[in-house]
CSV table of C-alpha atoms in Angstrom, one decimal:
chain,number,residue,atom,x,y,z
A,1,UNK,CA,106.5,112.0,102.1
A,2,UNK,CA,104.8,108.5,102.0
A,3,UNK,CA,103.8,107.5,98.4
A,4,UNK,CA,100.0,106.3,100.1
A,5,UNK,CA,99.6,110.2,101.7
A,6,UNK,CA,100.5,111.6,98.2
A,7,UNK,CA,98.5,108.6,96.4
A,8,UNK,CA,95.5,109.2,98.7
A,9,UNK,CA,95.4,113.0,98.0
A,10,UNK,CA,95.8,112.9,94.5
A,11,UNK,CA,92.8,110.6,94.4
A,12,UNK,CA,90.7,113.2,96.6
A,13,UNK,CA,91.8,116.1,94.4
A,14,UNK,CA,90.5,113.7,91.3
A,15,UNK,CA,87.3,113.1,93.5
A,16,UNK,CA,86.7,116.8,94.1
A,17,UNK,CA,87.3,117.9,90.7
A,18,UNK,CA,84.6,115.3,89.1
A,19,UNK,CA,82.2,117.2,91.6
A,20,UNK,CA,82.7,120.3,88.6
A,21,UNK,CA,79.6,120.6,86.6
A,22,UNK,CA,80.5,120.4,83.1
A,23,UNK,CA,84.0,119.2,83.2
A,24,UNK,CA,85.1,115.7,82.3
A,25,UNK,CA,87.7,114.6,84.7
A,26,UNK,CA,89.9,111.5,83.7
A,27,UNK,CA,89.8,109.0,86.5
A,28,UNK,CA,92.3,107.5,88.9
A,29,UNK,CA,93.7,104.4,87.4
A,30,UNK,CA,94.0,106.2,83.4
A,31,UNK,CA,95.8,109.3,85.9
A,32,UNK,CA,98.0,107.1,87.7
A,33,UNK,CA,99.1,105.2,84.5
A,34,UNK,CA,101.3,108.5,83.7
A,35,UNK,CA,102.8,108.6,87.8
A,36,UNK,CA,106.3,109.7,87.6
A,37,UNK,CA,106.1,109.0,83.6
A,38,UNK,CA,108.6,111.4,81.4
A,39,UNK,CA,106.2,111.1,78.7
A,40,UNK,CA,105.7,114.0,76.5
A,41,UNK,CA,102.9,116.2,78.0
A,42,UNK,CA,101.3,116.8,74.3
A,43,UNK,CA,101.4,112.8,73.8
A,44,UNK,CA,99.5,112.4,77.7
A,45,UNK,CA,97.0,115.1,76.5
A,46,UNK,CA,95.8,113.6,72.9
A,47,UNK,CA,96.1,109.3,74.5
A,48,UNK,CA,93.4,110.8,77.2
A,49,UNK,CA,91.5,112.9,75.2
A,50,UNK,CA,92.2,115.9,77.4
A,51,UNK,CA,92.9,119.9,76.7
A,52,UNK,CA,94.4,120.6,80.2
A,53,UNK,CA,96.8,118.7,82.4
A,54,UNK,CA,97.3,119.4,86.5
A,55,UNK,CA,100.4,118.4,88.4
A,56,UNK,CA,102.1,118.8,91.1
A,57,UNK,CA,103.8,118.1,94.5
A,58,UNK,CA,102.8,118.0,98.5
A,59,UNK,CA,104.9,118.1,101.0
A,60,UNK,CA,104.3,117.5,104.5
A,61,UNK,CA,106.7,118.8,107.5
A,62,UNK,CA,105.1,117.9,111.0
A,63,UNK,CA,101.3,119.0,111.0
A,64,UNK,CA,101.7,121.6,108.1
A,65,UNK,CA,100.8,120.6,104.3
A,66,UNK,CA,101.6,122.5,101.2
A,67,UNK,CA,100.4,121.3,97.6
A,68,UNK,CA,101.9,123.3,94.7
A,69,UNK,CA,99.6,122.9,91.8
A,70,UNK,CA,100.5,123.8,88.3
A,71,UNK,CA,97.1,123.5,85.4
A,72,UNK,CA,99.0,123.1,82.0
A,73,UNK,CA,97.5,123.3,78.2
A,74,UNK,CA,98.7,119.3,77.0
A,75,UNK,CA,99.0,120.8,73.3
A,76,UNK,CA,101.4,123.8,73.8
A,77,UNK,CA,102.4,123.1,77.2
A,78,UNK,CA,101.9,126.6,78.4
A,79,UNK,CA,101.6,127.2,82.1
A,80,UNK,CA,97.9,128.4,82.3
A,81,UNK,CA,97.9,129.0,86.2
A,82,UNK,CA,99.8,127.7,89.6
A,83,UNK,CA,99.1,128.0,93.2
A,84,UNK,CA,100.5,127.5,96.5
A,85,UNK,CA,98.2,125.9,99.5
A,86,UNK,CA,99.3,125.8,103.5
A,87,UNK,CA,97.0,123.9,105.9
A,88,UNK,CA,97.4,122.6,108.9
A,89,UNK,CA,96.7,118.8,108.5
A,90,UNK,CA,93.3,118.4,110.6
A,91,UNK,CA,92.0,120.8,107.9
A,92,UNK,CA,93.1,118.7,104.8
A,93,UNK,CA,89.6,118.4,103.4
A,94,UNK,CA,89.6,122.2,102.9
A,95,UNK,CA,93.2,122.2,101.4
A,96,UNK,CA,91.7,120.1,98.9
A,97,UNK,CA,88.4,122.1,98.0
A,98,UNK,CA,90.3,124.9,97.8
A,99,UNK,CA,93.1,123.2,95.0
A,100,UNK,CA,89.8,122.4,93.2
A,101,UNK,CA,87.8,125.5,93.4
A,102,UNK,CA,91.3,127.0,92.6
A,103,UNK,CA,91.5,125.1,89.4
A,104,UNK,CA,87.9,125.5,88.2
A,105,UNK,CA,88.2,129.0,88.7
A,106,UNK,CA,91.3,129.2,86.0
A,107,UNK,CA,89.4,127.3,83.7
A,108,UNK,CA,86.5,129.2,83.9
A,109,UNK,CA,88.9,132.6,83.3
A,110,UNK,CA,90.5,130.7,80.5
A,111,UNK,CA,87.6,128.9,78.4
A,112,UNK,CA,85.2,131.7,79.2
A,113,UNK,CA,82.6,129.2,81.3
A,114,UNK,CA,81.5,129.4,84.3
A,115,UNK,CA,82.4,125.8,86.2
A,116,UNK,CA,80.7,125.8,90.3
A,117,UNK,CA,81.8,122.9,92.4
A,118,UNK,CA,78.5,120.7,93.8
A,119,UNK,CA,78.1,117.9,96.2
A,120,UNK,CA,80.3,119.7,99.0
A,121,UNK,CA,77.5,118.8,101.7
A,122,UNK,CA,79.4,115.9,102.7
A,123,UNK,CA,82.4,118.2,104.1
A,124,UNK,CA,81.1,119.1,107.2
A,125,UNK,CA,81.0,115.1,108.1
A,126,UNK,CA,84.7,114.3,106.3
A,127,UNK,CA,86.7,117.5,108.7
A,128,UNK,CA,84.7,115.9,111.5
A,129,UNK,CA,87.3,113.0,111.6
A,130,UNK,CA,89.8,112.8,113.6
A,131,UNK,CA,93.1,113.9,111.3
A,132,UNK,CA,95.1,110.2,112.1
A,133,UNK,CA,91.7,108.3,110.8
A,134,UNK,CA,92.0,110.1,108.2
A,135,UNK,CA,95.2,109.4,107.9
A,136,UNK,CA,94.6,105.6,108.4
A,137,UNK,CA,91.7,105.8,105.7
A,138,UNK,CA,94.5,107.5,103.0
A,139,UNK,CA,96.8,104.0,104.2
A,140,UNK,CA,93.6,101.9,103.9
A,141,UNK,CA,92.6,102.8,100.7
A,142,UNK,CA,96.4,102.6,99.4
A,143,UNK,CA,96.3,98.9,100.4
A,144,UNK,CA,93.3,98.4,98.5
A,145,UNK,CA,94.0,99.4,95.5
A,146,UNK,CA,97.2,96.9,95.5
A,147,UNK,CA,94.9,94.1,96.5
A,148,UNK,CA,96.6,93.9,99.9
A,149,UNK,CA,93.5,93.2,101.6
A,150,UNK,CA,95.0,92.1,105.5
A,151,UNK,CA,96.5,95.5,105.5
A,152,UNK,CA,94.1,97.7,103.8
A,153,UNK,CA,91.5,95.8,106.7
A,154,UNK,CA,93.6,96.9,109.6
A,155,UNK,CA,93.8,100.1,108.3
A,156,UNK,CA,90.4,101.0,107.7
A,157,UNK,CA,89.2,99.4,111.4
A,158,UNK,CA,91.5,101.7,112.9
A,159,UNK,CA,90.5,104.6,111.2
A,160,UNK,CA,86.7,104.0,112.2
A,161,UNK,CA,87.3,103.1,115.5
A,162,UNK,CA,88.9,106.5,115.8
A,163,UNK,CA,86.2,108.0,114.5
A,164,UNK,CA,83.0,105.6,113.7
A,165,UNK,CA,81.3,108.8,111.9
A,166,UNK,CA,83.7,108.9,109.5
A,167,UNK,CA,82.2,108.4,106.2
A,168,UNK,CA,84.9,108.0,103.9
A,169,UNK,CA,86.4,104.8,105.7
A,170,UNK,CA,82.7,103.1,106.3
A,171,UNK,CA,82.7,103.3,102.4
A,172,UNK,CA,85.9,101.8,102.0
A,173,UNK,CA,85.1,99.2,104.3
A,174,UNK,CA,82.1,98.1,102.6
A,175,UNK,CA,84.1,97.8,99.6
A,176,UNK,CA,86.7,95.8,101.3
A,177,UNK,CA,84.1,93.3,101.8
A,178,UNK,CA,82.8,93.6,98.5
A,179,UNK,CA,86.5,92.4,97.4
A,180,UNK,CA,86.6,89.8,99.9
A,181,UNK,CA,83.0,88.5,98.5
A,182,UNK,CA,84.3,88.6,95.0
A,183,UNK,CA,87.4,86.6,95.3
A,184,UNK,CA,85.7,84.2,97.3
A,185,UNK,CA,86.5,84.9,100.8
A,186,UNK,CA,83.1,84.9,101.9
A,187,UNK,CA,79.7,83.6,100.6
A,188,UNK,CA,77.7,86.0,98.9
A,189,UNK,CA,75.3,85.5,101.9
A,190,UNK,CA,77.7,86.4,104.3
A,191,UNK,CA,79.5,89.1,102.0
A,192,UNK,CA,76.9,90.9,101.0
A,193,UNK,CA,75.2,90.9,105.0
A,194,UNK,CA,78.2,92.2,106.0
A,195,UNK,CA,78.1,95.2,103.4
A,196,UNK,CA,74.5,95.8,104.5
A,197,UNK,CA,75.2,96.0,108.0
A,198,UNK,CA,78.3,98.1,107.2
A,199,UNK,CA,76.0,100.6,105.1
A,200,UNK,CA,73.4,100.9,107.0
A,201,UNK,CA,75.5,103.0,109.9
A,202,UNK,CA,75.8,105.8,106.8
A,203,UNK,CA,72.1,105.9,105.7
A,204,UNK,CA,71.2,108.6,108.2
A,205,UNK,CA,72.8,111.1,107.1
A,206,UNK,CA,72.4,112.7,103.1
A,207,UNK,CA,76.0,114.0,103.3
A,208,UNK,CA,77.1,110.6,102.7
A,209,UNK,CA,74.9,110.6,99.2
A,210,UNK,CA,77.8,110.2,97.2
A,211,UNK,CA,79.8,107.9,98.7
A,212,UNK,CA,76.8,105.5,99.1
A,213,UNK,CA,75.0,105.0,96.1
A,214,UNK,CA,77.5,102.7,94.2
A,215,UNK,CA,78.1,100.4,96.8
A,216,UNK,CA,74.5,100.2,97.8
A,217,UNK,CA,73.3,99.6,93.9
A,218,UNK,CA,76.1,96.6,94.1
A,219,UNK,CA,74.4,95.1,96.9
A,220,UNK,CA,70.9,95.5,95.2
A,221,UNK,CA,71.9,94.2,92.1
A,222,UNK,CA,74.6,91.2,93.3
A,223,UNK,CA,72.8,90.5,96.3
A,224,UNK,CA,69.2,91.2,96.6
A,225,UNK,CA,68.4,90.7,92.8
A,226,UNK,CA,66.1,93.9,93.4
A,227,UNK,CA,66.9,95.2,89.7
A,228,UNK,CA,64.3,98.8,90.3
A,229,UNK,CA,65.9,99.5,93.3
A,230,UNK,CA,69.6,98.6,91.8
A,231,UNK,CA,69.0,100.7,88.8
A,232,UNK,CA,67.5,103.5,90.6
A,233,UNK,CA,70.9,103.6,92.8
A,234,UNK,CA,72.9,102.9,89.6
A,235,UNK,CA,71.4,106.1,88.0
A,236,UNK,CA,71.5,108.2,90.9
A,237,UNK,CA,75.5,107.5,91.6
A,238,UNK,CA,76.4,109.0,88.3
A,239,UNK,CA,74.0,111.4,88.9
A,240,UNK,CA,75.7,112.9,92.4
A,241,UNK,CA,79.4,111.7,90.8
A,242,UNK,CA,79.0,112.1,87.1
A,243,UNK,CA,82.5,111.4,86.8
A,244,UNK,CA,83.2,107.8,88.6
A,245,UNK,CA,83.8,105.6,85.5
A,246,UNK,CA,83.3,102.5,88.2
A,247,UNK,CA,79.7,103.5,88.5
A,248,UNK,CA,79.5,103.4,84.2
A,249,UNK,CA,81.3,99.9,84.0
A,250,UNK,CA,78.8,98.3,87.1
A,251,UNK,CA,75.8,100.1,85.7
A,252,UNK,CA,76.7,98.3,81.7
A,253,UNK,CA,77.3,94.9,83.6
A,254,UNK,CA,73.5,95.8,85.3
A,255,UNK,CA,72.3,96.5,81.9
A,256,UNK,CA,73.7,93.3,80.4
A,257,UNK,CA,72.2,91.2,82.2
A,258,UNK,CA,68.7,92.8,81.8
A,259,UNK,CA,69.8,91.9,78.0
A,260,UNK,CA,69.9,95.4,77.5
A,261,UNK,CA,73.1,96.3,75.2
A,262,UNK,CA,72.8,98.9,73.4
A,263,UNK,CA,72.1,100.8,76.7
A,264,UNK,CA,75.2,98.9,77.8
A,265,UNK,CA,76.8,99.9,74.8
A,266,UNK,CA,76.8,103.9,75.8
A,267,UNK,CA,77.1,103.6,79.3
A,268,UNK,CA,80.6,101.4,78.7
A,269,UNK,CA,81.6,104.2,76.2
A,270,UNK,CA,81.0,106.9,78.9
A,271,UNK,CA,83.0,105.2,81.3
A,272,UNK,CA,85.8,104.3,79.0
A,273,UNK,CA,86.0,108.5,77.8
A,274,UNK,CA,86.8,109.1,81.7
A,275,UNK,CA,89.0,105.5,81.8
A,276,UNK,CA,90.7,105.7,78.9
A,277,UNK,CA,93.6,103.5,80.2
A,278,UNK,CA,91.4,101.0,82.6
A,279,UNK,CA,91.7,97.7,81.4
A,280,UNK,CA,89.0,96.7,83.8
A,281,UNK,CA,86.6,99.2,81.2
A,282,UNK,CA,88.1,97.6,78.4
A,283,UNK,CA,87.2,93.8,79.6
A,284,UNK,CA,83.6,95.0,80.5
A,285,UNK,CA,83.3,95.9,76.4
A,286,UNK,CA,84.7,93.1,75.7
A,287,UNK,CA,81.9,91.2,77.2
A,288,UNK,CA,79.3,93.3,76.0
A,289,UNK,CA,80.6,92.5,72.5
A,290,UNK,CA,81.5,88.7,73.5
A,291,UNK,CA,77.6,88.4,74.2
A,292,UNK,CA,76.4,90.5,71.2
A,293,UNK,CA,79.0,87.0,69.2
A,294,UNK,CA,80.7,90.2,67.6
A,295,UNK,CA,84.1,87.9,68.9
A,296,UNK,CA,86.2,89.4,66.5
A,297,UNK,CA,85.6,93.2,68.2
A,298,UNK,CA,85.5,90.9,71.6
A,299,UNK,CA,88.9,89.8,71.3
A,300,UNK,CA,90.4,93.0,70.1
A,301,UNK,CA,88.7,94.5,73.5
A,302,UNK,CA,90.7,91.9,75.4
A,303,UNK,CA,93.8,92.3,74.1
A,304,UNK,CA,93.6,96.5,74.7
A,305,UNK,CA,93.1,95.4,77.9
A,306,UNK,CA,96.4,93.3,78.1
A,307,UNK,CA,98.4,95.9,76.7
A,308,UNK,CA,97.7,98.0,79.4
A,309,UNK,CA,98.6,95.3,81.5
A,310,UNK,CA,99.9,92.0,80.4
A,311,UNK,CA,99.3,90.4,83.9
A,312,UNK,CA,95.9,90.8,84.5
A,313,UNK,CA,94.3,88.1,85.4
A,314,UNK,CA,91.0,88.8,84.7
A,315,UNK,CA,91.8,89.7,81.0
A,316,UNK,CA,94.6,86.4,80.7
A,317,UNK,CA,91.4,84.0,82.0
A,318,UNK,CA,89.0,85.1,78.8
């Protein structure tokens, strides 16, 4: 099965599950960090600060999907539940709320707590795509995240022109061009126009709340230099996604520049309990502490961050 289908579910399961109340859900790029790693389950468990563990396999023949899901206890290893899902492809969305409620459920047997999945309004819109845009966003999306930007681009224009009311891939798309923006292939001008014009086909709708608020707090905050409206998006994205450490790092960069760091301060540490192995999360302390002149706790930050990855260019260029 293609490693950007499996890739792209693993990060909807991860968005799904942060939609728990009350559970902290470690976030893609710490996840992926341990992706097709031998390392000692009990070792995983204590580096990410986490009691349980899920993983598993998909496999796709034709149009049929099956995800076998295992949740595992990270200190004794014990199996605590596993389940079996079958859907037909166009109803992926629902293969993947159901892993989730699945999960939740087991926890809730095993801790004792009740755990209720929230901010599933926006289902109706994502089964409302077309299954090869969504297919197309999973590719897009993929891309991204590898910094391949021509072919994360073609992805996500054919995945909206199969279906223009697809949320998911509007998102993406807007992020594209935040990308683009950032490493200078447009103006901020032209960047950030291009974001607004690319957000303002979701407004509409509230089903797209989550998906939104991020990208729409960048714009007020890089772009507009509206800092009530940016904050107020900034606080409502963690809000609806209480688990999207990107929305902690942006919202501590927001926060720094209003010379506000002690807010900064917590916000980073939230973000870096759900990122423990980010080194994006670890540069963004690092400049909290770089403009506090604590240097010495500055550089340690920095060099976290190259452990995790020696070739990042971001942390190499401080």
């Amino acid at each position: 099965i293609p490693e950007y289908f499996t890739d792209g579910l693993t990060e909807e399961l991860i968005t799904t599950l942060g939609r728990v109340d009350g559970m902290r859900v470690i976030g893609r790029k710490s996840s992926f960090y341990y992706k097709d790693s031998n390392e000692d389950l009990r070792i995983i468990g204590a580096t990410l600060g986490v009691r349980y563990a899920v993983e598993g396999c998909v496999r796709k023949e034709g149009r049929s999907v099956r995800i076998t899901a295992h949740l595992l206890d990270t200190a004794s290893r014990f199996q605590v539940w596993s389940g079996t899902f079958d859907r037909d492809f166009e109803n992926i969305i629902d293969l993947q709320d159901d892993v989730a409620v699945s999960i939740s459920r087991a926890l809730q047997t095993t801790l004792g707590r009740p755990f209720t999945v929230t901010g599933r309004a926006d289902r109706s819109l994502a089964q409302s795509a077309n299954p090869e845009a969504y297919r197309l966003y999973l590719m897009g999306q993929y891309h991204l995240h590898r910094y391949d930007f021509p072919k994360a681009y073609a992805h996500l224009q054919e995945a909206i022109a199969l279906d223009p009311h697809f949320a998911p891939a509007q998102v993406a798309m807007a992020g594209w061009y935040g990308a683009m923006t950032f490493f200078g292939a447009f103006t901020p001008r032209e960047g950030y126009a291009k974001i607004a014009d690319q957000l303002a086909l979701l407004q509409g709708s509230d089903r797209t709340r989550e998906g939104l608020y991020r990208p729409l707090a960048e714009m007020h905050y890089y772009f507009d230099w509206d800092w009530p409206k940016a904050e107020a998006a900034f606080e409502k994205a963690i809000e609806v996604m209480p688990n999207d450490a990107h929305s902690y790092q942006l919202y501590a960069w927001y926060l720094m520049a209003m010379g506000r760091y002690e807010e900064a301060e917590t916000v980073i540490n939230q973000g870096l309990r759900l990122e423990p192995l980010s080194p994006a999360m670890y540069l963004t302390a690092s400049n909290l502490f770089y403009f506090l002149n604590m240097h010495e706790k500055a550089i340690r930050l920095n060099q976290e961050a190259l452990e995790l990855n020696p070739e990042d260019p971001l942390a190499l260029s401080q």
